[in-house]
Coordinates of N, CA and C in Angstrom, one line a residue:
G1 N -6.1 -5.7 -38.0 CA -6.1 -5.1 -36.8 C -6.3 -6.0 -35.6
Y2 N -5.3 -6.5 -35.5 CA -5.3 -7.4 -34.0 C -4.4 -6.7 -32.8
A3 N -4.9 -6.7 -31.6 CA -4.2 -5.6 -30.3 C -3.2 -6.4 -30.2
V4 N -1.8 -6.0 -29.8 CA -0.2 -6.8 -29.6 C -0.6 -5.6 -28.0
P5 N 0.4 -6.6 -26.9 CA 1.0 -5.7 -25.7 C 2.0 -4.8 -26.1
A6 N 1.5 -3.7 -25.4 CA 2.6 -2.4 -25.3 C 3.4 -2.9 -25.0
P7 N 4.6 -1.9 -25.4 CA 6.4 -2.7 -24.6 C 6.3 -2.8 -23.4
S8 N 5.2 -2.1 -22.6 CA 5.7 -1.8 -21.4 C 4.6 -2.8 -20.2
A9 N 3.7 -3.2 -21.5 CA 2.8 -4.3 -20.7 C 3.3 -5.8 -20.8
T10 N 2.7 -7.0 -20.0 CA 3.4 -8.0 -19.9 C 3.3 -8.7 -21.6
G11 N 4.3 -9.5 -21.9 CA 4.0 -10.5 -23.2 C 3.1 -11.2 -23.1
A12 N 2.3 -11.9 -22.3 CA 1.1 -12.8 -22.2 C 0.4 -13.2 -23.3
L13 N 0.1 -12.0 -24.1 CA -0.5 -12.3 -25.2 C 0.0 -12.6 -26.6
I14 N 1.1 -12.5 -26.6 CA 2.0 -12.4 -28.0 C 1.9 -13.9 -28.1
G15 N 2.4 -14.9 -27.4 CA 1.8 -16.1 -27.5 C 0.7 -17.0 -28.3
I16 N 0.0 -16.1 -28.4 CA -1.4 -16.8 -29.2 C -1.2 -16.6 -30.8
W17 N -0.1 -15.8 -31.3 CA 0.0 -15.6 -32.5 C 1.3 -16.3 -33.0
N18 N 1.5 -17.0 -34.1 CA 2.8 -17.2 -34.6 C 3.4 -15.7 -35.1
A19 N 4.4 -16.2 -35.0 CA 5.4 -14.6 -35.7 C 4.9 -14.0 -37.2
A20 N 4.6 -15.2 -38.1 CA 4.0 -14.5 -39.2 C 3.2 -13.2 -39.1
E21 N 2.4 -13.8 -38.3 CA 0.6 -13.4 -38.2 C 1.8 -11.9 -37.5
C22 N 2.4 -11.8 -36.6 CA 2.5 -10.9 -35.6 C 3.7 -9.7 -36.6
S23 N 4.5 -10.2 -37.5 CA 5.4 -9.3 -38.0 C 5.1 -7.9 -38.2
G24 N 3.8 -8.0 -39.1 CA 3.5 -6.7 -39.5 C 3.1 -5.8 -38.6
Y25 N 2.7 -6.0 -37.2 CA 1.7 -5.5 -36.3 C 3.0 -4.5 -35.3
Y26 N 4.2 -4.4 -35.4 CA 5.6 -3.9 -34.6 C 5.7 -2.4 -35.0
N27 N 4.8 -2.1 -36.1 CA 5.3 -0.8 -36.6 C 4.7 0.3 -35.5
Y28 N 5.3 0.5 -34.2 CA 4.8 1.5 -33.4 C 4.3 2.6 -33.9
L29 N 4.9 2.9 -34.9 CA 4.4 4.6 -35.1 C 2.8 4.4 -35.0
N30 N 2.3 3.3 -35.7 CA 0.9 3.2 -36.4 C -0.1 3.0 -35.6
L31 N 0.3 2.6 -34.3 CA -0.4 1.7 -33.2 C -0.6 2.6 -32.0
I32 N -1.9 2.2 -31.9 CA -2.5 3.4 -30.1 C -2.7 2.7 -29.3
N33 N -1.8 3.3 -28.2 CA -2.2 2.7 -26.7 C -3.5 2.4 -26.3
V34 N -3.8 1.5 -25.7 CA -5.1 1.7 -25.4 C -4.8 0.8 -23.9
R35 N -5.9 1.5 -22.8 CA -5.5 1.2 -21.3 C -6.8 0.2 -21.1
V36 N -7.3 -0.8 -20.8 CA -8.5 -1.5 -20.0 C -8.7 -2.1 -18.9
T37 N -9.5 -1.3 -18.4 CA -9.7 -1.6 -16.8 C -11.0 -2.7 -17.0
T38 N -10.6 -3.5 -15.9 CA -11.6 -4.6 -15.4 C -12.1 -4.2 -14.0
M39 N -12.8 -4.3 -13.1 CA -12.4 -4.5 -12.0 C -11.6 -5.1 -10.7
D40 N -10.9 -5.6 -11.4 CA -9.4 -6.2 -10.7 C -8.0 -6.2 -11.2
A41 N -8.2 -5.6 -12.5 CA -7.1 -5.5 -13.5 C -7.1 -4.1 -14.4
E42 N -5.7 -3.9 -14.8 CA -5.7 -3.1 -15.5 C -4.5 -3.3 -16.9
L43 N -5.1 -3.6 -17.8 CA -4.4 -4.2 -19.0 C -3.8 -3.2 -20.2
E44 N -2.7 -3.0 -20.5 CA -2.6 -2.0 -21.7 C -1.7 -2.8 -23.0
F45 N -2.7 -2.0 -23.5 CA -2.3 -2.5 -25.0 C -2.1 -1.8 -26.4
A46 N -1.5 -2.3 -27.6 CA -1.0 -1.1 -28.5 C -1.9 -2.0 -29.3
I47 N -2.7 -1.2 -29.9 CA -3.6 -1.7 -31.1 C -3.4 -0.7 -32.5
Q48 N -3.7 -1.5 -33.5 CA -4.0 -0.8 -35.2 C -5.3 0.4 -35.0
P49 N -4.7 1.1 -36.0 CA -6.0 1.9 -35.8 C -7.1 1.5 -36.3
N50 N -7.3 0.8 -37.2 CA -8.7 -0.2 -37.6 C -9.0 -1.4 -36.7
T51 N -8.4 -1.4 -35.5 CA -8.9 -2.3 -34.7 C -10.3 -2.2 -33.9
T52 N -11.2 -3.4 -34.5 CA -12.9 -2.9 -33.8 C -12.9 -3.1 -32.6
G53 N -14.0 -3.0 -32.6 CA -14.2 -2.9 -30.6 C -14.3 -4.5 -30.1
K54 N -15.1 -5.2 -31.3 CA -15.2 -6.7 -31.0 C -13.8 -7.3 -31.2
Q55 N -12.7 -7.1 -31.6 CA -11.2 -7.4 -31.8 C -11.1 -7.3 -30.0
L56 N -10.9 -6.0 -30.2 CA -10.4 -5.7 -28.6 C -10.9 -6.4 -27.4
F57 N -12.4 -6.6 -27.2 CA -13.1 -7.7 -26.4 C -12.5 -8.7 -26.5
D58 N -12.3 -9.3 -27.4 CA -12.1 -10.6 -28.0 C -10.4 -11.1 -27.2
Q59 N -9.7 -9.9 -27.6 CA -8.1 -10.1 -27.3 C -8.8 -10.1 -25.2
V60 N -9.2 -8.9 -24.6 CA -9.1 -9.1 -22.8 C -10.0 -10.1 -22.9
S61 N -11.0 -10.6 -23.4 CA -11.4 -12.0 -23.2 C -10.5 -13.3 -23.4
V62 N -9.6 -13.3 -24.3 CA -8.8 -14.3 -24.3 C -8.0 -13.8 -23.1
F63 N -7.5 -12.8 -22.6 CA -6.5 -12.7 -21.6 C -6.6 -13.0 -20.2
R64 N -8.1 -12.6 -20.0 CA -8.8 -12.5 -18.7 C -9.5 -14.1 -18.8
T65 N -9.4 -15.0 -19.6 CA -10.2 -16.1 -19.9 C -11.7 -16.2 -19.4
C66 N -12.1 -14.6 -19.6 CA -13.7 -15.1 -19.4 C -14.2 -13.9 -20.1
S67 N -15.5 -13.9 -20.3 CA -16.2 -13.0 -21.1 C -17.3 -12.9 -20.5
E68 N -18.1 -13.6 -19.9 CA -19.5 -13.7 -19.1 C -19.6 -12.3 -18.5
G69 N -20.5 -11.6 -19.0 CA -21.4 -10.4 -17.7 C -20.1 -9.1 -18.3
L70 N -19.3 -9.0 -19.0 CA -18.6 -7.8 -19.5 C -19.4 -7.5 -21.0
A71 N -19.2 -6.2 -21.1 CA -20.2 -5.2 -22.0 C -19.9 -6.1 -23.1
S72 N -21.4 -6.1 -24.2 CA -21.0 -6.8 -25.3 C -20.2 -6.0 -26.5
A73 N -19.7 -6.8 -27.0 CA -18.6 -6.2 -28.2 C -19.3 -5.0 -28.7
A74 N -20.6 -5.7 -29.5 CA -21.5 -5.0 -30.3 C -21.6 -3.7 -29.5
Q75 N -21.8 -3.5 -28.4 CA -21.9 -1.9 -27.7 C -20.6 -1.6 -27.7
V76 N -19.2 -1.9 -27.7 CA -17.8 -1.2 -27.5 C -17.6 -0.7 -28.8
S77 N -17.8 -1.7 -30.2 CA -17.3 -1.2 -31.5 C -18.2 0.0 -32.1
A78 N -19.9 0.3 -31.4 CA -20.5 1.4 -31.8 C -20.1 2.8 -31.0
Q79 N -19.4 2.4 -29.8 CA -19.4 4.0 -29.3 C -18.5 4.5 -29.9
E80 N -18.6 5.9 -29.6 CA -17.9 7.3 -29.9 C -16.8 7.2 -28.8
V81 N -15.3 7.6 -29.1 CA -14.3 7.4 -28.2 C -13.5 8.6 -28.3
R82 N -13.3 9.0 -27.0 CA -12.4 9.9 -26.9 C -11.2 9.9 -27.3
K83 N -10.6 10.9 -27.8 CA -8.9 11.0 -28.6 C -8.2 11.4 -27.3
E84 N -7.8 9.8 -26.4 CA -7.0 10.3 -25.3 C -5.8 9.1 -25.3
N85 N -5.0 9.7 -25.1 CA -3.2 8.5 -25.5 C -3.2 8.7 -23.5
P86 N -3.3 6.9 -23.2 CA -3.9 5.9 -24.1 C -5.6 6.1 -24.1
L87 N -6.3 5.5 -24.9 CA -7.5 5.7 -25.1 C -8.1 4.6 -23.9
Q88 N -9.3 4.8 -23.0 CA -9.7 4.2 -21.7 C -11.1 3.7 -22.4
F89 N -10.8 2.5 -21.9 CA -12.0 1.4 -21.8 C -12.2 0.6 -20.4
K90 N -13.6 0.6 -20.1 CA -13.7 0.1 -18.6 C -14.5 -0.8 -18.9
F91 N -14.3 -2.3 -18.7 CA -15.2 -3.3 -19.0 C -15.8 -3.6 -17.5
R92 N -17.1 -3.7 -17.5 CA -18.1 -3.7 -16.4 C -19.6 -4.7 -16.7
A93 N -20.1 -5.1 -15.6 CA -21.3 -6.0 -15.8 C -22.6 -5.1 -16.5
K94 N -23.4 -5.1 -17.2 CA -24.2 -4.5 -17.6 C -25.7 -4.6 -17.0
F95 N -25.5 -6.2 -17.0 CA -27.0 -6.5 -16.2 C -26.9 -6.8 -14.5
Y96 N -27.9 -7.0 -14.1 CA -27.6 -7.7 -12.7 C -28.5 -8.9 -12.6
P97 N -27.8 -10.1 -12.1 CA -28.4 -11.3 -12.9 C -29.5 -11.3 -11.3
E98 N -30.7 -11.9 -11.5 CA -31.6 -12.4 -10.3 C -31.0 -13.5 -9.3
D99 N -29.9 -14.5 -10.0 CA -29.6 -15.6 -9.4 C -28.0 -15.8 -10.3
V100 N -27.2 -15.0 -8.9 CA -26.0 -14.8 -9.4 C -25.1 -16.4 -9.5
S101 N -25.6 -17.3 -8.6 CA -25.1 -18.3 -9.0 C -25.4 -19.7 -9.9
E102 N -26.4 -19.1 -10.4 CA -27.5 -19.9 -12.1 C -26.6 -19.1 -12.9
E103 N -26.6 -17.1 -13.0 CA -26.1 -16.9 -14.0 C -24.8 -16.8 -14.3
L104 N -24.1 -16.5 -13.4 CA -22.5 -16.2 -13.2 C -22.1 -17.8 -13.0
I105 N -21.5 -18.2 -14.1 CA -20.9 -19.5 -13.5 C -19.4 -19.4 -12.8
Q106 N -18.8 -18.8 -14.0 CA -16.8 -18.7 -13.5 C -16.7 -18.1 -12.6
D107 N -15.9 -18.7 -11.1 CA -15.2 -18.2 -10.0 C -15.1 -16.2 -10.6
I108 N -14.3 -16.2 -11.9 CA -13.4 -15.3 -11.9 C -14.6 -14.3 -12.4
T109 N -15.7 -14.5 -12.9 CA -16.8 -13.5 -13.1 C -17.5 -13.3 -11.4
Q110 N -17.5 -13.7 -11.2 CA -18.4 -13.7 -9.6 C -17.9 -12.8 -9.0
K111 N -16.2 -13.1 -9.3 CA -15.3 -12.3 -8.4 C -15.4 -10.7 -8.8
L112 N -15.6 -10.7 -10.1 CA -15.3 -9.4 -11.0 C -16.8 -8.3 -10.4
F113 N -17.9 -9.2 -10.6 CA -19.1 -8.9 -10.4 C -19.4 -8.1 -9.0
F114 N -18.9 -9.0 -8.2 CA -18.8 -8.7 -6.5 C -18.1 -7.4 -6.8
L115 N -16.6 -6.9 -7.3 CA -16.1 -6.1 -6.8 C -16.9 -4.6 -7.9
Q116 N -17.8 -5.0 -8.7 CA -18.4 -4.1 -9.2 C -19.4 -3.5 -8.3
V117 N -20.1 -4.4 -7.8 CA -21.2 -4.1 -7.1 C -21.0 -3.3 -5.9
K118 N -19.8 -4.0 -4.9 CA -19.2 -3.5 -3.7 C -18.9 -1.8 -4.2
E119 N -18.2 -1.5 -5.3 CA -17.9 -0.3 -5.6 C -18.9 0.2 -6.0
G120 N -19.6 0.0 -6.6 CA -21.1 1.3 -6.9 C -21.5 1.3 -5.5
I121 N -21.8 0.3 -4.3 CA -22.2 0.2 -3.4 C -21.5 1.5 -2.4
L122 N -20.1 1.5 -2.2 CA -19.1 2.3 -1.7 C -19.2 3.8 -2.6
S123 N -19.4 3.6 -3.9 CA -19.1 5.1 -4.5 C -20.6 5.8 -4.6
D124 N -21.7 5.0 -4.0 CA -23.3 5.7 -3.9 C -24.0 5.6 -4.9
E125 N -23.0 5.0 -6.5 CA -23.8 4.7 -7.5 C -24.9 3.9 -7.3
I126 N -25.2 3.2 -6.4 CA -25.9 1.6 -6.0 C -26.6 2.5 -4.8
Y127 N -27.5 2.8 -4.4 CA -28.3 3.0 -2.8 C -28.1 2.2 -2.1
C128 N -28.1 2.1 -1.2 CA -27.9 1.3 -0.1 C -28.1 1.8 1.6
P129 N -29.0 1.1 2.2 CA -29.6 2.1 3.3 C -28.3 1.2 4.0
P130 N -28.3 1.7 5.5 CA -27.1 1.8 6.7 C -27.3 0.4 6.7
E131 N -28.2 -0.1 7.2 CA -28.4 -1.7 8.0 C -27.7 -2.5 7.2
T132 N -28.3 -2.2 5.6 CA -27.7 -2.8 4.4 C -26.2 -2.8 4.2
A133 N -26.0 -2.2 4.6 CA -24.5 -1.7 4.2 C -23.2 -2.7 5.5
V134 N -24.2 -2.1 6.4 CA -23.2 -3.2 7.5 C -23.5 -4.6 6.9
L135 N -24.6 -5.3 7.0 CA -24.5 -6.6 6.7 C -23.7 -6.9 5.4
L136 N -23.6 -5.9 4.3 CA -22.8 -6.4 3.0 C -21.6 -6.5 3.4
G137 N -21.0 -5.2 4.2 CA -19.7 -4.8 4.7 C -18.7 -6.2 5.3
S138 N -19.9 -6.7 6.0 CA -19.3 -8.1 6.8 C -19.6 -9.1 5.9
Y139 N -20.3 -9.4 5.2 CA -20.1 -10.3 4.2 C -18.8 -10.0 3.4
A140 N -18.5 -8.8 3.0 CA -16.8 -9.2 2.3 C -16.1 -9.6 3.3
V141 N -16.4 -9.2 4.6 CA -15.1 -9.1 5.5 C -14.9 -10.8 5.8
Q142 N -16.2 -11.4 5.9 CA -16.4 -12.8 5.5 C -15.5 -13.2 4.6
A143 N -15.9 -13.1 3.4 CA -15.7 -13.6 2.3 C -13.4 -13.5 1.9
K144 N -13.3 -12.3 2.9 CA -12.0 -12.0 2.6 C -11.5 -12.7 3.9
F145 N -11.6 -12.7 5.0 CA -10.9 -13.1 6.3 C -11.1 -14.5 6.5
G146 N -12.5 -15.1 6.0 CA -13.0 -16.3 6.6 C -13.5 -15.6 7.9
D147 N -13.7 -17.1 9.1 CA -14.3 -17.1 10.1 C -13.7 -16.2 10.8
F148 N -14.4 -15.4 11.8 CA -14.0 -14.7 12.9 C -13.2 -15.2 13.8
S149 N -12.5 -15.0 14.4 CA -11.5 -15.4 15.4 C -10.8 -14.4 16.4
K150 N -11.3 -14.5 17.6 CA -10.8 -13.3 18.6 C -9.0 -13.4 18.7
E151 N -8.7 -14.3 18.4 CA -7.2 -14.6 18.3 C -6.8 -13.9 17.1
L152 N -7.2 -14.1 16.0 CA -6.9 -13.7 14.8 C -7.3 -12.3 14.4
H153 N -8.5 -12.3 15.1 CA -9.0 -10.5 14.5 C -9.0 -9.7 15.4
K154 N -7.9 -9.0 15.8 CA -7.9 -8.0 17.0 C -8.4 -6.5 16.5
S155 N -8.9 -5.8 17.7 CA -9.2 -4.9 17.3 C -8.5 -3.9 16.2
G156 N -8.7 -3.2 15.3 CA -8.8 -2.8 13.9 C -8.1 -3.5 12.7
Y157 N -8.5 -4.7 13.2 CA -7.8 -5.5 11.4 C -9.2 -4.7 10.5
L158 N -10.1 -4.3 10.5 CA -10.8 -3.3 9.5 C -10.3 -2.5 9.0
S159 N -9.5 -1.5 9.8 CA -9.1 -0.4 9.7 C -8.9 0.0 8.4
S160 N -8.3 -0.9 7.5 CA -7.7 -0.5 6.4 C -8.9 -0.5 5.3
E161 N -9.6 -1.6 5.6 CA -11.0 -1.9 4.4 C -11.8 -0.8 4.4
R162 N -12.6 -0.6 3.4 CA -13.3 0.2 2.9 C -14.7 -0.2 2.4
L163 N -15.6 -0.3 3.6 CA -16.8 -1.3 3.8 C -18.4 -0.2 3.6
I164 N -18.0 0.6 4.1 CA -19.5 1.4 4.2 C -19.3 2.8 3.5
P165 N -20.4 3.2 2.7 CA -20.6 4.5 1.8 C -20.3 5.6 3.0
Q166 N -19.5 6.5 2.0 CA -19.5 7.8 2.6 C -20.4 8.7 3.3
R167 N -21.6 8.9 2.3 CA -23.0 9.2 2.8 C -23.3 8.4 4.0
V168 N -23.3 7.3 4.3 CA -23.5 6.4 5.5 C -22.9 6.9 6.5
M169 N -21.5 7.0 6.5 CA -20.6 7.5 7.7 C -21.1 8.9 8.3
D170 N -21.4 9.4 7.0 CA -21.8 11.2 7.1 C -23.2 11.7 8.2
Q171 N -23.9 10.3 7.1 CA -25.7 10.4 7.6 C -25.6 10.1 9.6
H172 N -24.7 9.1 10.0 CA -24.8 9.1 11.6 C -23.6 9.1 12.0
K173 N -23.6 9.7 13.5 CA -22.7 10.5 14.5 C -21.8 8.7 15.0
L174 N -21.3 7.9 13.9 CA -20.6 7.0 14.6 C -19.2 6.9 14.2
T175 N -18.3 6.9 14.8 CA -17.0 6.8 14.6 C -16.5 5.9 13.4
R176 N -15.5 5.7 13.0 CA -15.0 4.5 12.0 C -15.1 3.5 13.1
D177 N -14.4 3.6 14.1 CA -14.3 2.4 15.0 C -15.7 1.8 15.7
Q178 N -16.8 2.5 15.7 CA -18.0 1.9 15.8 C -18.7 1.6 14.7
W179 N -18.5 2.0 13.9 CA -18.7 1.5 12.6 C -18.2 -0.5 12.3
E180 N -17.1 -0.5 12.5 CA -16.1 -1.6 12.6 C -16.5 -2.5 13.3
D181 N -17.0 -2.0 14.8 CA -18.0 -3.0 15.8 C -18.8 -3.5 15.3
R182 N -19.8 -2.9 14.5 CA -20.9 -3.0 14.0 C -20.5 -4.2 13.1
I183 N -19.7 -4.0 11.9 CA -19.2 -4.8 11.3 C -19.1 -6.3 11.6
Q184 N -17.8 -6.1 12.4 CA -17.4 -7.0 13.6 C -18.4 -7.9 14.0
V185 N -19.3 -7.7 14.7 CA -20.4 -8.5 15.4 C -21.2 -9.2 14.1
W186 N -21.4 -8.5 13.3 CA -22.2 -9.7 11.9 C -21.0 -10.9 11.6
H187 N -20.0 -10.4 11.3 CA -18.9 -10.8 10.8 C -18.6 -12.2 11.9
A188 N -18.5 -11.9 12.8 CA -19.1 -13.3 13.8 C -20.0 -14.0 13.6
E189 N -21.0 -13.6 13.2 CA -22.3 -14.5 13.0 C -22.6 -15.6 12.0
H190 N -21.3 -15.2 10.8 CA -21.2 -15.5 9.7 C -20.4 -16.9 9.6
R191 N -20.2 -17.7 11.1 CA -19.0 -18.6 11.1 C -19.7 -19.6 10.0
G192 N -18.8 -20.1 9.3 CA -19.0 -21.4 8.3 C -19.5 -20.8 7.0
M193 N -19.7 -19.9 7.0 CA -20.0 -19.4 5.5 C -19.0 -19.0 4.8
L194 N -19.4 -19.5 3.7 CA -17.9 -19.4 2.2 C -18.4 -18.4 1.4

């Protein structure tokens, strides 16, 4: 019951098994297509019907070289799964640490956690008041673009960024440009912050 890469997916995982271990897993008629989505990637696998949630979790962890903060394998294996093709799994943080710098050690884990919280705020899954949304948006801009520079960051540099929840934009009578101006003011204040 090991996961093997689907024919269309990257072959990066195949290197972790030797040929003898893999030889029995290429009967594609018996395999189930699986799509695993993390906050920054989508992985596709073909798995044996008897593959457990823990085995799938372990394969994704090996591929991503990161398992901190992802849903526990025991919970994955105990869940009922809808019969769809490919099967869809989403790996997300299940808890919100009090101190990210102490509890989320790996850079990739911090990045995935940031992306999950950002998406939660933008989708209104996590409530965020307007003032805080602007401040958090400015931190996201600082992380992506670095220190603000009038020469580099011309008007409209945020136009393709999704930074404020739609609910907040709808509640206030500000244009997108006005929201971007407010975020830009805070972005300029974050000079030197990494």
